[in-house]
JSON list of C-alpha atoms in Angstrom, two decimals:
[
{"chain": "A", "resi": 1402, "resn": "UNK", "atom": "CA", "xyz": [10.19, -8.93, -10.51]},
{"chain": "A", "resi": 1403, "resn": "UNK", "atom": "CA", "xyz": [10.52, -6.65, -7.48]},
{"chain": "A", "resi": 1404, "resn": "UNK", "atom": "CA", "xyz": [10.63, -3.11, -8.84]},
{"chain": "A", "resi": 1405, "resn": "UNK", "atom": "CA", "xyz": [10.84, -1.49, -5.41]},
{"chain": "A", "resi": 1406, "resn": "UNK", "atom": "CA", "xyz": [13.30, -2.93, -2.95]},
{"chain": "A", "resi": 1407, "resn": "UNK", "atom": "CA", "xyz": [13.88, -2.43, 0.73]},
{"chain": "A", "resi": 1408, "resn": "UNK", "atom": "CA", "xyz": [16.98, -4.44, 1.47]},
{"chain": "A", "resi": 1409, "resn": "UNK", "atom": "CA", "xyz": [16.95, -4.01, 5.24]},
{"chain": "A", "resi": 1410, "resn": "UNK", "atom": "CA", "xyz": [14.20, -6.14, 6.80]},
{"chain": "A", "resi": 1411, "resn": "UNK", "atom": "CA", "xyz": [14.75, -4.58, 10.21]},
{"chain": "A", "resi": 1412, "resn": "UNK", "atom": "CA", "xyz": [16.37, -1.63, 11.96]},
{"chain": "A", "resi": 1413, "resn": "UNK", "atom": "CA", "xyz": [16.85, -0.85, 15.65]},
{"chain": "A", "resi": 1414, "resn": "UNK", "atom": "CA", "xyz": [17.52, 2.67, 16.87]},
{"chain": "A", "resi": 1415, "resn": "UNK", "atom": "CA", "xyz": [17.83, 4.31, 20.28]},
{"chain": "A", "resi": 1416, "resn": "UNK", "atom": "CA", "xyz": [15.13, 6.81, 21.23]},
{"chain": "A", "resi": 1417, "resn": "UNK", "atom": "CA", "xyz": [16.16, 10.35, 20.29]},
{"chain": "A", "resi": 1418, "resn": "UNK", "atom": "CA", "xyz": [18.57, 9.24, 17.56]},
{"chain": "A", "resi": 1419, "resn": "UNK", "atom": "CA", "xyz": [18.04, 9.37, 13.80]},
{"chain": "A", "resi": 1420, "resn": "UNK", "atom": "CA", "xyz": [16.37, 6.51, 11.93]},
{"chain": "A", "resi": 1421, "resn": "UNK", "atom": "CA", "xyz": [17.27, 6.14, 8.26]},
{"chain": "A", "resi": 1422, "resn": "UNK", "atom": "CA", "xyz": [15.23, 3.79, 6.12]},
{"chain": "A", "resi": 1423, "resn": "UNK", "atom": "CA", "xyz": [16.34, 3.10, 2.57]},
{"chain": "A", "resi": 1424, "resn": "UNK", "atom": "CA", "xyz": [14.57, 2.14, -0.62]},
{"chain": "A", "resi": 1425, "resn": "UNK", "atom": "CA", "xyz": [15.77, 1.42, -4.17]},
{"chain": "A", "resi": 1426, "resn": "UNK", "atom": "CA", "xyz": [13.75, 1.17, -7.35]},
{"chain": "A", "resi": 1427, "resn": "UNK", "atom": "CA", "xyz": [14.49, -0.13, -10.81]},
{"chain": "A", "resi": 1428, "resn": "UNK", "atom": "CA", "xyz": [11.78, 1.37, -13.03]},
{"chain": "A", "resi": 1429, "resn": "UNK", "atom": "CA", "xyz": [12.74, 4.79, -14.38]},
{"chain": "A", "resi": 1430, "resn": "UNK", "atom": "CA", "xyz": [9.05, 5.43, -15.17]},
{"chain": "A", "resi": 1431, "resn": "UNK", "atom": "CA", "xyz": [8.31, 5.92, -11.48]},
{"chain": "A", "resi": 1432, "resn": "UNK", "atom": "CA", "xyz": [7.89, 9.61, -10.71]},
{"chain": "A", "resi": 1433, "resn": "UNK", "atom": "CA", "xyz": [6.06, 9.76, -7.39]},
{"chain": "A", "resi": 1434, "resn": "UNK", "atom": "CA", "xyz": [7.16, 8.07, -4.21]},
{"chain": "A", "resi": 1435, "resn": "UNK", "atom": "CA", "xyz": [5.45, 7.51, -0.89]},
{"chain": "A", "resi": 1436, "resn": "UNK", "atom": "CA", "xyz": [6.19, 6.09, 2.52]},
{"chain": "A", "resi": 1437, "resn": "UNK", "atom": "CA", "xyz": [3.58, 4.23, 4.51]},
{"chain": "A", "resi": 1438, "resn": "UNK", "atom": "CA", "xyz": [3.75, 3.09, 8.12]},
{"chain": "A", "resi": 1439, "resn": "UNK", "atom": "CA", "xyz": [1.99, -0.05, 9.32]},
{"chain": "A", "resi": 1440, "resn": "UNK", "atom": "CA", "xyz": [1.20, -1.13, 12.87]},
{"chain": "A", "resi": 1441, "resn": "UNK", "atom": "CA", "xyz": [0.19, -4.74, 13.59]},
{"chain": "A", "resi": 1442, "resn": "UNK", "atom": "CA", "xyz": [-3.45, -5.54, 12.76]},
{"chain": "A", "resi": 1443, "resn": "UNK", "atom": "CA", "xyz": [-3.88, -2.19, 11.03]},
{"chain": "A", "resi": 1444, "resn": "UNK", "atom": "CA", "xyz": [-3.71, -1.10, 7.41]},
{"chain": "A", "resi": 1445, "resn": "UNK", "atom": "CA", "xyz": [-0.82, 1.00, 6.12]},
{"chain": "A", "resi": 1446, "resn": "UNK", "atom": "CA", "xyz": [-1.03, 4.70, 6.94]},
{"chain": "A", "resi": 1447, "resn": "UNK", "atom": "CA", "xyz": [0.29, 7.38, 4.61]},
{"chain": "A", "resi": 1448, "resn": "UNK", "atom": "CA", "xyz": [3.31, 9.17, 6.04]},
{"chain": "A", "resi": 1449, "resn": "UNK", "atom": "CA", "xyz": [5.01, 11.38, 3.46]},
{"chain": "A", "resi": 1450, "resn": "UNK", "atom": "CA", "xyz": [5.52, 11.61, -0.29]},
{"chain": "A", "resi": 1451, "resn": "UNK", "atom": "CA", "xyz": [7.84, 13.19, -2.82]},
{"chain": "A", "resi": 1452, "resn": "UNK", "atom": "CA", "xyz": [7.55, 14.01, -6.49]},
{"chain": "A", "resi": 1453, "resn": "UNK", "atom": "CA", "xyz": [10.43, 13.32, -8.85]},
{"chain": "A", "resi": 1454, "resn": "UNK", "atom": "CA", "xyz": [10.81, 17.05, -9.49]},
{"chain": "A", "resi": 1455, "resn": "UNK", "atom": "CA", "xyz": [12.05, 17.45, -5.91]},
{"chain": "A", "resi": 1456, "resn": "UNK", "atom": "CA", "xyz": [14.96, 15.93, -4.05]},
{"chain": "A", "resi": 1457, "resn": "UNK", "atom": "CA", "xyz": [13.70, 16.57, -0.53]},
{"chain": "A", "resi": 1458, "resn": "UNK", "atom": "CA", "xyz": [10.39, 16.85, 1.28]},
{"chain": "A", "resi": 1459, "resn": "UNK", "atom": "CA", "xyz": [10.02, 17.54, 4.97]},
{"chain": "A", "resi": 1460, "resn": "UNK", "atom": "CA", "xyz": [7.09, 17.14, 7.35]},
{"chain": "A", "resi": 1461, "resn": "UNK", "atom": "CA", "xyz": [7.89, 17.62, 11.00]},
{"chain": "A", "resi": 1462, "resn": "UNK", "atom": "CA", "xyz": [10.22, 14.88, 12.18]},
{"chain": "A", "resi": 1463, "resn": "UNK", "atom": "CA", "xyz": [10.02, 13.09, 8.83]},
{"chain": "A", "resi": 1464, "resn": "UNK", "atom": "CA", "xyz": [12.13, 13.92, 5.76]},
{"chain": "A", "resi": 1465, "resn": "UNK", "atom": "CA", "xyz": [12.26, 12.00, 2.51]},
{"chain": "A", "resi": 1466, "resn": "UNK", "atom": "CA", "xyz": [15.23, 12.34, 0.17]},
{"chain": "A", "resi": 1467, "resn": "UNK", "atom": "CA", "xyz": [15.19, 11.31, -3.47]},
{"chain": "A", "resi": 1468, "resn": "UNK", "atom": "CA", "xyz": [18.26, 10.60, -5.62]},
{"chain": "A", "resi": 1469, "resn": "UNK", "atom": "CA", "xyz": [16.88, 9.99, -9.11]},
{"chain": "A", "resi": 1470, "resn": "UNK", "atom": "CA", "xyz": [20.21, 9.23, -10.72]},
{"chain": "A", "resi": 1471, "resn": "UNK", "atom": "CA", "xyz": [20.81, 6.46, -8.19]},
{"chain": "A", "resi": 1472, "resn": "UNK", "atom": "CA", "xyz": [17.13, 5.42, -8.14]},
{"chain": "A", "resi": 1473, "resn": "UNK", "atom": "CA", "xyz": [17.27, 5.64, -4.38]},
{"chain": "A", "resi": 1474, "resn": "UNK", "atom": "CA", "xyz": [15.18, 7.25, -1.70]},
{"chain": "A", "resi": 1475, "resn": "UNK", "atom": "CA", "xyz": [15.44, 7.39, 2.04]},
{"chain": "A", "resi": 1476, "resn": "UNK", "atom": "CA", "xyz": [13.26, 8.33, 4.97]},
{"chain": "A", "resi": 1477, "resn": "UNK", "atom": "CA", "xyz": [14.84, 10.11, 7.92]},
{"chain": "A", "resi": 1478, "resn": "UNK", "atom": "CA", "xyz": [13.09, 10.27, 11.27]},
{"chain": "A", "resi": 1479, "resn": "UNK", "atom": "CA", "xyz": [14.57, 12.73, 13.76]},
{"chain": "A", "resi": 1480, "resn": "UNK", "atom": "CA", "xyz": [14.31, 12.36, 16.68]},
{"chain": "A", "resi": 1481, "resn": "UNK", "atom": "CA", "xyz": [13.06, 8.78, 16.76]},
{"chain": "A", "resi": 1482, "resn": "UNK", "atom": "CA", "xyz": [10.36, 7.98, 19.31]},
{"chain": "A", "resi": 1483, "resn": "UNK", "atom": "CA", "xyz": [9.12, 4.61, 20.65]},
{"chain": "A", "resi": 1484, "resn": "UNK", "atom": "CA", "xyz": [5.77, 5.22, 18.95]},
{"chain": "A", "resi": 1485, "resn": "UNK", "atom": "CA", "xyz": [7.58, 5.18, 15.61]},
{"chain": "A", "resi": 1486, "resn": "UNK", "atom": "CA", "xyz": [8.14, 1.44, 16.01]},
{"chain": "A", "resi": 1487, "resn": "UNK", "atom": "CA", "xyz": [6.30, -0.08, 13.04]},
{"chain": "A", "resi": 1488, "resn": "UNK", "atom": "CA", "xyz": [6.85, -1.55, 9.59]},
{"chain": "A", "resi": 1489, "resn": "UNK", "atom": "CA", "xyz": [7.66, 1.09, 6.99]},
{"chain": "A", "resi": 1490, "resn": "UNK", "atom": "CA", "xyz": [6.82, 0.52, 3.35]},
{"chain": "A", "resi": 1491, "resn": "UNK", "atom": "CA", "xyz": [8.27, 2.44, 0.45]},
{"chain": "A", "resi": 1492, "resn": "UNK", "atom": "CA", "xyz": [5.96, 2.74, -2.57]},
{"chain": "A", "resi": 1493, "resn": "UNK", "atom": "CA", "xyz": [6.25, 4.13, -6.08]},
{"chain": "A", "resi": 1494, "resn": "UNK", "atom": "CA", "xyz": [3.74, 5.32, -8.64]},
{"chain": "A", "resi": 1495, "resn": "UNK", "atom": "CA", "xyz": [4.20, 5.27, -12.41]},
{"chain": "A", "resi": 1496, "resn": "UNK", "atom": "CA", "xyz": [4.18, 8.40, -14.53]},
{"chain": "A", "resi": 1497, "resn": "UNK", "atom": "CA", "xyz": [0.48, 8.07, -15.21]},
{"chain": "A", "resi": 1498, "resn": "UNK", "atom": "CA", "xyz": [-0.07, 8.99, -11.57]},
{"chain": "A", "resi": 1499, "resn": "UNK", "atom": "CA", "xyz": [-2.52, 6.18, -11.09]},
{"chain": "A", "resi": 1500, "resn": "UNK", "atom": "CA", "xyz": [-3.17, 4.49, -7.81]},
{"chain": "A", "resi": 1501, "resn": "UNK", "atom": "CA", "xyz": [-1.46, 1.25, -8.76]},
{"chain": "A", "resi": 1502, "resn": "UNK", "atom": "CA", "xyz": [1.37, 1.64, -6.29]},
{"chain": "A", "resi": 1503, "resn": "UNK", "atom": "CA", "xyz": [4.37, -0.67, -6.28]},
{"chain": "A", "resi": 1504, "resn": "UNK", "atom": "CA", "xyz": [5.42, -1.48, -2.74]},
{"chain": "A", "resi": 1505, "resn": "UNK", "atom": "CA", "xyz": [8.67, -2.68, -1.26]},
{"chain": "A", "resi": 1506, "resn": "UNK", "atom": "CA", "xyz": [8.75, -5.54, 1.23]},
{"chain": "A", "resi": 1507, "resn": "UNK", "atom": "CA", "xyz": [9.00, -3.25, 4.24]},
{"chain": "A", "resi": 1508, "resn": "UNK", "atom": "CA", "xyz": [11.49, -2.46, 7.01]},
{"chain": "A", "resi": 1509, "resn": "UNK", "atom": "CA", "xyz": [10.59, -3.14, 10.62]},
{"chain": "A", "resi": 1510, "resn": "UNK", "atom": "CA", "xyz": [11.78, -0.22, 12.75]},
{"chain": "A", "resi": 1511, "resn": "UNK", "atom": "CA", "xyz": [12.21, -0.72, 16.48]},
{"chain": "A", "resi": 1512, "resn": "UNK", "atom": "CA", "xyz": [12.91, 2.37, 18.58]},
{"chain": "A", "resi": 1513, "resn": "UNK", "atom": "CA", "xyz": [14.43, 1.38, 21.90]},
{"chain": "A", "resi": 1514, "resn": "UNK", "atom": "CA", "xyz": [13.48, 3.60, 24.88]},
{"chain": "B", "resi": 603, "resn": "UNK", "atom": "CA", "xyz": [-15.41, 10.55, 9.99]},
{"chain": "B", "resi": 604, "resn": "UNK", "atom": "CA", "xyz": [-15.33, 6.83, 9.29]},
{"chain": "B", "resi": 605, "resn": "UNK", "atom": "CA", "xyz": [-12.23, 5.53, 7.59]},
{"chain": "B", "resi": 606, "resn": "UNK", "atom": "CA", "xyz": [-12.04, 2.59, 5.22]},
{"chain": "B", "resi": 607, "resn": "UNK", "atom": "CA", "xyz": [-13.93, -0.39, 6.61]},
{"chain": "B", "resi": 608, "resn": "UNK", "atom": "CA", "xyz": [-13.53, -3.96, 5.46]},
{"chain": "B", "resi": 609, "resn": "UNK", "atom": "CA", "xyz": [-15.48, -7.11, 6.22]},
{"chain": "B", "resi": 610, "resn": "UNK", "atom": "CA", "xyz": [-15.01, -9.76, 7.34]},
{"chain": "B", "resi": 611, "resn": "UNK", "atom": "CA", "xyz": [-11.77, -9.38, 9.30]},
{"chain": "B", "resi": 612, "resn": "UNK", "atom": "CA", "xyz": [-10.88, -13.05, 9.03]},
{"chain": "B", "resi": 613, "resn": "UNK", "atom": "CA", "xyz": [-12.05, -15.81, 6.72]},
{"chain": "B", "resi": 614, "resn": "UNK", "atom": "CA", "xyz": [-11.18, -19.47, 6.26]},
{"chain": "B", "resi": 615, "resn": "UNK", "atom": "CA", "xyz": [-12.05, -21.18, 2.98]},
{"chain": "B", "resi": 616, "resn": "UNK", "atom": "CA", "xyz": [-11.31, -24.49, 1.33]},
{"chain": "B", "resi": 617, "resn": "UNK", "atom": "CA", "xyz": [-9.36, -24.82, -1.90]},
{"chain": "B", "resi": 618, "resn": "UNK", "atom": "CA", "xyz": [-11.70, -24.55, -4.89]},
{"chain": "B", "resi": 619, "resn": "UNK", "atom": "CA", "xyz": [-14.30, -22.44, -3.11]},
{"chain": "B", "resi": 620, "resn": "UNK", "atom": "CA", "xyz": [-15.28, -18.88, -3.91]},
{"chain": "B", "resi": 621, "resn": "UNK", "atom": "CA", "xyz": [-15.00, -15.86, -1.60]},
{"chain": "B", "resi": 622, "resn": "UNK", "atom": "CA", "xyz": [-16.36, -12.30, -1.51]},
{"chain": "B", "resi": 623, "resn": "UNK", "atom": "CA", "xyz": [-14.68, -9.53, 0.45]},
{"chain": "B", "resi": 624, "resn": "UNK", "atom": "CA", "xyz": [-16.32, -6.17, 1.08]},
{"chain": "B", "resi": 625, "resn": "UNK", "atom": "CA", "xyz": [-15.07, -2.62, 1.46]},
{"chain": "B", "resi": 626, "resn": "UNK", "atom": "CA", "xyz": [-16.61, 0.74, 2.29]},
{"chain": "B", "resi": 627, "resn": "UNK", "atom": "CA", "xyz": [-14.41, 3.71, 1.36]},
{"chain": "B", "resi": 628, "resn": "UNK", "atom": "CA", "xyz": [-13.57, 6.65, 3.56]},
{"chain": "B", "resi": 629, "resn": "UNK", "atom": "CA", "xyz": [-16.28, 9.29, 3.55]},
{"chain": "B", "resi": 630, "resn": "UNK", "atom": "CA", "xyz": [-15.81, 11.61, 0.58]},
{"chain": "B", "resi": 631, "resn": "UNK", "atom": "CA", "xyz": [-13.75, 9.15, -1.45]},
{"chain": "B", "resi": 632, "resn": "UNK", "atom": "CA", "xyz": [-14.95, 7.75, -4.76]},
{"chain": "B", "resi": 633, "resn": "UNK", "atom": "CA", "xyz": [-12.16, 5.41, -5.86]},
{"chain": "B", "resi": 634, "resn": "UNK", "atom": "CA", "xyz": [-11.40, 1.99, -4.45]},
{"chain": "B", "resi": 635, "resn": "UNK", "atom": "CA", "xyz": [-8.27, -0.08, -5.00]},
{"chain": "B", "resi": 636, "resn": "UNK", "atom": "CA", "xyz": [-7.60, -3.62, -3.83]},
{"chain": "B", "resi": 637, "resn": "UNK", "atom": "CA", "xyz": [-4.22, -5.00, -2.80]},
{"chain": "B", "resi": 638, "resn": "UNK", "atom": "CA", "xyz": [-3.00, -8.45, -1.80]},
{"chain": "B", "resi": 639, "resn": "UNK", "atom": "CA", "xyz": [-0.30, -8.72, 0.85]},
{"chain": "B", "resi": 640, "resn": "UNK", "atom": "CA", "xyz": [1.29, -12.13, 1.18]},
{"chain": "B", "resi": 641, "resn": "UNK", "atom": "CA", "xyz": [3.23, -12.97, 4.31]},
{"chain": "B", "resi": 642, "resn": "UNK", "atom": "CA", "xyz": [6.55, -11.12, 4.42]},
{"chain": "B", "resi": 643, "resn": "UNK", "atom": "CA", "xyz": [5.77, -9.14, 1.28]},
{"chain": "B", "resi": 644, "resn": "UNK", "atom": "CA", "xyz": [4.55, -5.67, 0.47]},
{"chain": "B", "resi": 645, "resn": "UNK", "atom": "CA", "xyz": [1.04, -5.06, -0.81]},
{"chain": "B", "resi": 646, "resn": "UNK", "atom": "CA", "xyz": [0.55, -5.94, -4.46]},
{"chain": "B", "resi": 647, "resn": "UNK", "atom": "CA", "xyz": [-1.98, -4.07, -6.62]},
{"chain": "B", "resi": 648, "resn": "UNK", "atom": "CA", "xyz": [-4.95, -6.14, -7.84]},
{"chain": "B", "resi": 649, "resn": "UNK", "atom": "CA", "xyz": [-7.25, -3.57, -9.46]},
{"chain": "B", "resi": 650, "resn": "UNK", "atom": "CA", "xyz": [-8.90, -0.20, -9.08]},
{"chain": "B", "resi": 651, "resn": "UNK", "atom": "CA", "xyz": [-12.53, 0.86, -9.44]},
{"chain": "B", "resi": 652, "resn": "UNK", "atom": "CA", "xyz": [-13.83, 4.30, -10.29]},
{"chain": "B", "resi": 653, "resn": "UNK", "atom": "CA", "xyz": [-17.32, 5.25, -11.45]},
{"chain": "B", "resi": 654, "resn": "UNK", "atom": "CA", "xyz": [-18.31, 1.58, -11.11]},
{"chain": "B", "resi": 655, "resn": "UNK", "atom": "CA", "xyz": [-15.77, 0.47, -13.70]},
{"chain": "B", "resi": 656, "resn": "UNK", "atom": "CA", "xyz": [-12.47, -1.35, -13.42]},
{"chain": "B", "resi": 657, "resn": "UNK", "atom": "CA", "xyz": [-9.91, 1.26, -14.46]},
{"chain": "B", "resi": 658, "resn": "UNK", "atom": "CA", "xyz": [-6.61, -0.51, -13.91]},
{"chain": "B", "resi": 659, "resn": "UNK", "atom": "CA", "xyz": [-5.56, -4.05, -13.21]},
{"chain": "B", "resi": 660, "resn": "UNK", "atom": "CA", "xyz": [-2.39, -5.57, -11.86]},
{"chain": "B", "resi": 661, "resn": "UNK", "atom": "CA", "xyz": [-0.89, -8.93, -12.72]},
{"chain": "B", "resi": 662, "resn": "UNK", "atom": "CA", "xyz": [-3.67, -11.10, -11.32]},
{"chain": "B", "resi": 663, "resn": "UNK", "atom": "CA", "xyz": [-5.66, -13.84, -13.11]},
{"chain": "B", "resi": 664, "resn": "UNK", "atom": "CA", "xyz": [-9.29, -13.54, -14.09]},
{"chain": "B", "resi": 665, "resn": "UNK", "atom": "CA", "xyz": [-10.24, -15.54, -11.00]},
{"chain": "B", "resi": 666, "resn": "UNK", "atom": "CA", "xyz": [-9.99, -12.18, -9.26]},
{"chain": "B", "resi": 667, "resn": "UNK", "atom": "CA", "xyz": [-12.92, -9.93, -10.08]},
{"chain": "B", "resi": 668, "resn": "UNK", "atom": "CA", "xyz": [-14.58, -6.98, -8.48]},
{"chain": "B", "resi": 669, "resn": "UNK", "atom": "CA", "xyz": [-17.46, -4.62, -8.43]},
{"chain": "B", "resi": 670, "resn": "UNK", "atom": "CA", "xyz": [-18.16, -1.08, -7.32]},
{"chain": "B", "resi": 671, "resn": "UNK", "atom": "CA", "xyz": [-21.60, 0.04, -6.29]},
{"chain": "B", "resi": 672, "resn": "UNK", "atom": "CA", "xyz": [-23.25, 3.47, -6.75]},
{"chain": "B", "resi": 673, "resn": "UNK", "atom": "CA", "xyz": [-22.46, 4.33, -3.10]},
{"chain": "B", "resi": 674, "resn": "UNK", "atom": "CA", "xyz": [-18.74, 3.75, -3.94]},
{"chain": "B", "resi": 675, "resn": "UNK", "atom": "CA", "xyz": [-18.45, 0.59, -1.84]},
{"chain": "B", "resi": 676, "resn": "UNK", "atom": "CA", "xyz": [-16.74, -2.35, -3.46]},
{"chain": "B", "resi": 677, "resn": "UNK", "atom": "CA", "xyz": [-16.46, -6.12, -3.48]},
{"chain": "B", "resi": 678, "resn": "UNK", "atom": "CA", "xyz": [-13.55, -8.37, -4.36]},
{"chain": "B", "resi": 679, "resn": "UNK", "atom": "CA", "xyz": [-14.44, -11.86, -5.57]},
{"chain": "B", "resi": 680, "resn": "UNK", "atom": "CA", "xyz": [-11.99, -14.72, -5.90]},
{"chain": "B", "resi": 681, "resn": "UNK", "atom": "CA", "xyz": [-13.08, -17.93, -7.61]},
{"chain": "B", "resi": 682, "resn": "UNK", "atom": "CA", "xyz": [-11.52, -21.40, -7.52]},
{"chain": "B", "resi": 683, "resn": "UNK", "atom": "CA", "xyz": [-9.39, -20.56, -4.50]},
{"chain": "B", "resi": 684, "resn": "UNK", "atom": "CA", "xyz": [-5.82, -21.81, -4.39]},
{"chain": "B", "resi": 685, "resn": "UNK", "atom": "CA", "xyz": [-3.62, -22.28, -1.35]},
{"chain": "B", "resi": 686, "resn": "UNK", "atom": "CA", "xyz": [-1.49, -19.43, -2.69]},
{"chain": "B", "resi": 687, "resn": "UNK", "atom": "CA", "xyz": [-4.42, -17.03, -2.38]},
{"chain": "B", "resi": 688, "resn": "UNK", "atom": "CA", "xyz": [-3.94, -17.05, 1.39]},
{"chain": "B", "resi": 689, "resn": "UNK", "atom": "CA", "xyz": [-3.03, -13.45, 2.23]},
{"chain": "B", "resi": 690, "resn": "UNK", "atom": "CA", "xyz": [-4.14, -10.20, 3.76]},
{"chain": "B", "resi": 691, "resn": "UNK", "atom": "CA", "xyz": [-6.43, -8.37, 1.34]},
{"chain": "B", "resi": 692, "resn": "UNK", "atom": "CA", "xyz": [-6.32, -4.62, 1.71]},
{"chain": "B", "resi": 693, "resn": "UNK", "atom": "CA", "xyz": [-8.85, -2.17, 0.39]},
{"chain": "B", "resi": 694, "resn": "UNK", "atom": "CA", "xyz": [-7.76, 1.43, -0.16]},
{"chain": "B", "resi": 695, "resn": "UNK", "atom": "CA", "xyz": [-9.79, 4.46, -1.09]},
{"chain": "B", "resi": 696, "resn": "UNK", "atom": "CA", "xyz": [-8.96, 7.84, -2.54]},
{"chain": "B", "resi": 697, "resn": "UNK", "atom": "CA", "xyz": [-10.54, 10.82, -4.26]},
{"chain": "B", "resi": 698, "resn": "UNK", "atom": "CA", "xyz": [-10.05, 10.46, -7.99]},
{"chain": "B", "resi": 699, "resn": "UNK", "atom": "CA", "xyz": [-7.69, 8.29, -9.94]},
{"chain": "B", "resi": 700, "resn": "UNK", "atom": "CA", "xyz": [-4.38, 9.92, -9.12]},
{"chain": "B", "resi": 701, "resn": "UNK", "atom": "CA", "xyz": [-2.19, 9.33, -6.12]},
{"chain": "B", "resi": 702, "resn": "UNK", "atom": "CA", "xyz": [-0.70, 12.81, -6.52]},
{"chain": "B", "resi": 703, "resn": "UNK", "atom": "CA", "xyz": [-3.53, 14.69, -4.87]},
{"chain": "B", "resi": 704, "resn": "UNK", "atom": "CA", "xyz": [-5.07, 12.01, -2.72]},
{"chain": "B", "resi": 705, "resn": "UNK", "atom": "CA", "xyz": [-2.83, 9.41, -1.07]},
{"chain": "B", "resi": 706, "resn": "UNK", "atom": "CA", "xyz": [-4.46, 6.05, -0.55]},
{"chain": "B", "resi": 707, "resn": "UNK", "atom": "CA", "xyz": [-6.22, 5.42, 2.75]},
{"chain": "B", "resi": 708, "resn": "UNK", "atom": "CA", "xyz": [-6.13, 1.74, 3.66]},
{"chain": "B", "resi": 709, "resn": "UNK", "atom": "CA", "xyz": [-8.51, -0.38, 5.67]},
{"chain": "B", "resi": 710, "resn": "UNK", "atom": "CA", "xyz": [-7.29, -2.91, 8.22]},
{"chain": "B", "resi": 711, "resn": "UNK", "atom": "CA", "xyz": [-7.68, -5.74, 5.75]},
{"chain": "B", "resi": 712, "resn": "UNK", "atom": "CA", "xyz": [-9.30, -9.15, 5.54]},
{"chain": "B", "resi": 713, "resn": "UNK", "atom": "CA", "xyz": [-7.11, -12.11, 6.44]},
{"chain": "B", "resi": 714, "resn": "UNK", "atom": "CA", "xyz": [-8.00, -14.97, 4.07]},
{"chain": "B", "resi": 715, "resn": "UNK", "atom": "CA", "xyz": [-6.76, -18.47, 4.82]},
{"chain": "B", "resi": 716, "resn": "UNK", "atom": "CA", "xyz": [-7.25, -21.18, 2.20]},
{"chain": "B", "resi": 717, "resn": "UNK", "atom": "CA", "xyz": [-6.91, -24.75, 3.44]}
]
């Protein structure tokens, strides 16, 4: 039972444009959400997070939006750069705040120079 | 400042054998979590160790066991290997039990192939 879903396996964007990666979840007990980026042959790297008490969190070129009623979050990257090309994983944490994250299947982002 | 290190990087085992994977956490971290990432999937939580005890466990059989040592390093053991255990095994460390204050830092993983 996939509780965190990333329905787009891949996304291609021109350099300088906006990249929007989407994520849906089914478990209403999730209250903390994270995005991780993964390059080939490396482990996932933490990118940005958001608590359920917020609807937006921004860090430089990266912004995460949370819509709790729709159980949907998105990651916006503006402007996109070729170095952003990687697999992006959405993850969710249950209310206990423990480290047992539930990950989506990932979206491969390709930024075209 | 060394990050999370895992060994070995690659491993090939035969069905029915046993395997031990090792992990050293990032300096300053005291909690270790293990994840399994099958091909084309996201990482799936196996278990978490803190103060040398298993604190949480995901939906994995008892064939998967672990240990944490006083220096915070950890081992993942898998007995009676099945073909379906072939995956990338990721170790992640953090400070404390909550992801709120200390996002997980992942190692590069151990690629296990069971033939």
